Coordinates of C-alpha atoms in Angstrom, one line a residue:
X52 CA 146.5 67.3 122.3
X53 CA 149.1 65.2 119.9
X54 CA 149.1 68.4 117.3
X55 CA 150.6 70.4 120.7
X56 CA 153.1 67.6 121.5
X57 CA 154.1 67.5 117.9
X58 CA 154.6 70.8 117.4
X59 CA 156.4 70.9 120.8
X60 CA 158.5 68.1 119.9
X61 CA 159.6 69.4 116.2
X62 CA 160.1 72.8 118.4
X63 CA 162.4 70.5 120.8
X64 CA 164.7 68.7 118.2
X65 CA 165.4 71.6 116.1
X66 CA 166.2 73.2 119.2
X67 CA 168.7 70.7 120.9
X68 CA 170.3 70.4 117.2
X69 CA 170.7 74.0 117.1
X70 CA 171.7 73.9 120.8
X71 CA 174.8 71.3 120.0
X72 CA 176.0 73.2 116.3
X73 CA 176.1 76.5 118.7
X74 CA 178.0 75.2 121.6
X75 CA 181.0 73.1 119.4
X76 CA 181.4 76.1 116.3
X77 CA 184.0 78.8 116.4
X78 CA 181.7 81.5 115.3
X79 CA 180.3 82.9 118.4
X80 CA 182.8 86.3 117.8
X81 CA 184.5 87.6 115.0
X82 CA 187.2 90.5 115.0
X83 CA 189.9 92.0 113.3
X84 CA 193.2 91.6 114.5
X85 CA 196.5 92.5 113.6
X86 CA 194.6 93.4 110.0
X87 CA 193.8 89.6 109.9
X88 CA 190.2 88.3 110.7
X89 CA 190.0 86.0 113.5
X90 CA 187.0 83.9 115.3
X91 CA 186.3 82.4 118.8
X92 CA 184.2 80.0 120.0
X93 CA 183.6 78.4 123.3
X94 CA 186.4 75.8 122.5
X95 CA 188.6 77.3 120.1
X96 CA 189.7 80.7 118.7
X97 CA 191.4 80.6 115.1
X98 CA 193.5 83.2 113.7
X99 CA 194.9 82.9 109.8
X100 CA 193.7 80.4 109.3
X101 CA 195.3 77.9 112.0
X102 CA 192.8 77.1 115.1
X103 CA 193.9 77.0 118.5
X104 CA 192.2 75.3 121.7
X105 CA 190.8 78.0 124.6
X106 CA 193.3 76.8 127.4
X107 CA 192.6 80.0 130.0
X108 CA 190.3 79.0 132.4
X109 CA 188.4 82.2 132.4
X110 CA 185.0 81.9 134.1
X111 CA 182.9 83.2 132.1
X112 CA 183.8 81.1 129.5
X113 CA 183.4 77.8 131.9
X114 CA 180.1 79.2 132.5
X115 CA 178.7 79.1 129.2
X116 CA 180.1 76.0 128.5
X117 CA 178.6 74.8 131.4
X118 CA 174.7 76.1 130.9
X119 CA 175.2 75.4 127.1
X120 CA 176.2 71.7 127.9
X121 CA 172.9 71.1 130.9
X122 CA 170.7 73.3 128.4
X123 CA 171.1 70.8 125.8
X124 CA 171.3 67.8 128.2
X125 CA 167.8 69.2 129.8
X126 CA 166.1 69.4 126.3
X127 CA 167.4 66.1 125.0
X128 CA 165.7 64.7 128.5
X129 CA 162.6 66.6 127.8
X130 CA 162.6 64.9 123.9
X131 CA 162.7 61.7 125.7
X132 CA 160.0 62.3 127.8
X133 CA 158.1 64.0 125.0
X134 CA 158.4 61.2 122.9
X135 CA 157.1 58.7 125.5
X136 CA 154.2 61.2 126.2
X137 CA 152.8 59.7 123.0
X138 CA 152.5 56.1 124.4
X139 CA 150.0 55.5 127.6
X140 CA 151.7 53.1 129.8
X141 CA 149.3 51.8 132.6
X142 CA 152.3 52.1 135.1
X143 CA 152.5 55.8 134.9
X144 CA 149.6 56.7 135.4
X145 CA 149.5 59.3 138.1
X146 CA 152.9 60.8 136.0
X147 CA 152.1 63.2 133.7
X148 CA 155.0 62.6 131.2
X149 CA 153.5 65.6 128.3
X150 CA 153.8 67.9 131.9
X151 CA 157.1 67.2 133.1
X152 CA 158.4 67.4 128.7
X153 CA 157.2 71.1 129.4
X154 CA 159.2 71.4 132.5
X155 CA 162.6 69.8 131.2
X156 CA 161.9 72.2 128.2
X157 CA 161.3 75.3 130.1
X158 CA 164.3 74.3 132.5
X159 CA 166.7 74.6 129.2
X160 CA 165.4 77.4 128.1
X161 CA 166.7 78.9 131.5
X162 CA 169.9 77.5 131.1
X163 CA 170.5 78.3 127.3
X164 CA 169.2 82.2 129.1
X165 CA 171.7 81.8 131.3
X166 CA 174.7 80.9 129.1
X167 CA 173.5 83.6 126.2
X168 CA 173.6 86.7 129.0
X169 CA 176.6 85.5 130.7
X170 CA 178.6 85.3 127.3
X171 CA 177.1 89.0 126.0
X172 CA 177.4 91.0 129.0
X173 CA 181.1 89.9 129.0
X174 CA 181.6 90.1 125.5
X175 CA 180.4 93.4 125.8
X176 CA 182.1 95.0 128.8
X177 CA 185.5 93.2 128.2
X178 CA 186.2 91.8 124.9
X179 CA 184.5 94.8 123.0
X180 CA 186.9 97.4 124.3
X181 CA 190.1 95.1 123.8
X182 CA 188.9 94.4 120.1
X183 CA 188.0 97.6 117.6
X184 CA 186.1 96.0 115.0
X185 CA 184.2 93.2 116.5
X186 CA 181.2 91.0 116.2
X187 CA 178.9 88.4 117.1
X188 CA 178.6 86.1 114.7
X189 CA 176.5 82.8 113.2
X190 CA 176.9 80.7 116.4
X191 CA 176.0 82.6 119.0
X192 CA 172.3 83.7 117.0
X193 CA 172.1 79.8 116.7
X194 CA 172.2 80.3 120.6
X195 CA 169.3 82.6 120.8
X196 CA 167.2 80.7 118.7
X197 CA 167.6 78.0 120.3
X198 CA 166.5 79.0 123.1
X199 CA 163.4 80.2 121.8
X200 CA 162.7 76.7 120.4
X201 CA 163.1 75.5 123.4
X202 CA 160.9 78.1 125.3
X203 CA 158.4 77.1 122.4
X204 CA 158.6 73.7 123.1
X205 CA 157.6 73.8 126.4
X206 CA 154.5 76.1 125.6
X207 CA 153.5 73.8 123.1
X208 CA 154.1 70.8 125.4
X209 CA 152.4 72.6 128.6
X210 CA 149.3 73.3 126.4
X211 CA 149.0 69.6 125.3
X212 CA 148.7 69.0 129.5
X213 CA 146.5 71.7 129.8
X214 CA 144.2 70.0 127.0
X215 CA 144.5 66.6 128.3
X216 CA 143.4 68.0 131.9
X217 CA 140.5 69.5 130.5
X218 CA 139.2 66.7 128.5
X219 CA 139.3 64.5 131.7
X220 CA 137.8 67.5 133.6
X221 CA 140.0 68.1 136.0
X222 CA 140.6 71.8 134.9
X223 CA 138.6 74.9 133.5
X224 CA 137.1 74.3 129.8

């Protein structure tokens, strides 16, 4: 049970740090333009050199920001949680703390899903015809594998309940 929830949590930090470096870099896209190389990130695009703040509201953009930020807000919950799985407080009992790591875990996987496919499919449709010679860069991968450290993370975590039920036998050996 504590090699699952060890594994789950190393799965769960690397992810969250990953998580953070992805959301706050400028490398998500890179493209040539006006014979210069330029970047964009969530935050910031930078051009020669000199970086400027996003200020248009586009949705899309609000969106990934938005599932990026609960994503990594959900996994650093699910660390907590994770963490205090390894301690057996008499008060909680009847709350399965390894469980509900697995749950927070699997919730920011959906989030980080979320952000990821909203970002490509617009990236895609809109941005790739406006800009020749494009493409995704270092900070959006970070993204994806991120959110398979995170998915990870919750397998590992759910497994560690799923032992635990069966050694009380409460569940199918």
């Amino acid at each position: 049970m504590y090699s699952f929830m060890g594994g789950g949590l190393f799965c769960a930090i690397v992810g969250n740090i990953l998580l953070v470096v992805s959301a706050v870099t400028d490398y998500w896209m890179q493209y040539r333009l006006s014979g210069n190389y330029a970047h964009q990130g969530l935050w910031r695009y930078c051009m020669a050199n000199k970086c400027y703040m996003q200020t248009d509201s586009i949705a899309y953009w609000n969106a990934t920001r938005a599932f990026m930020i609960l994503s990594a807000m959900s996994c650093f919950a699910g660390i907590i949680t994770g963490i205090m799985s390894f301690a057996h407080f008499s008060a909680f009992e009847r709350f399965n703390r390894s469980y509900a790591a697995g749950i927070m875990f699997f919730i920011s996987t959906f989030f980080v899903l979320l952000g990821m496919a909203i970002y490509t499919g617009v990236t895609i449709h809109f941005l790739g015809r406006r800009f020749g010679d494009w493409r995704f860069s270092w900070s959006y991968i970070l993204g994806w594998v991120a959110m398979l450290m995170t998915f990870f993370a919750g397998i590992f975590y759910i497994c560690a309940y799923r032992e635990c039920e069966c050694r009380r036998g409460n569940g199918p050996r």
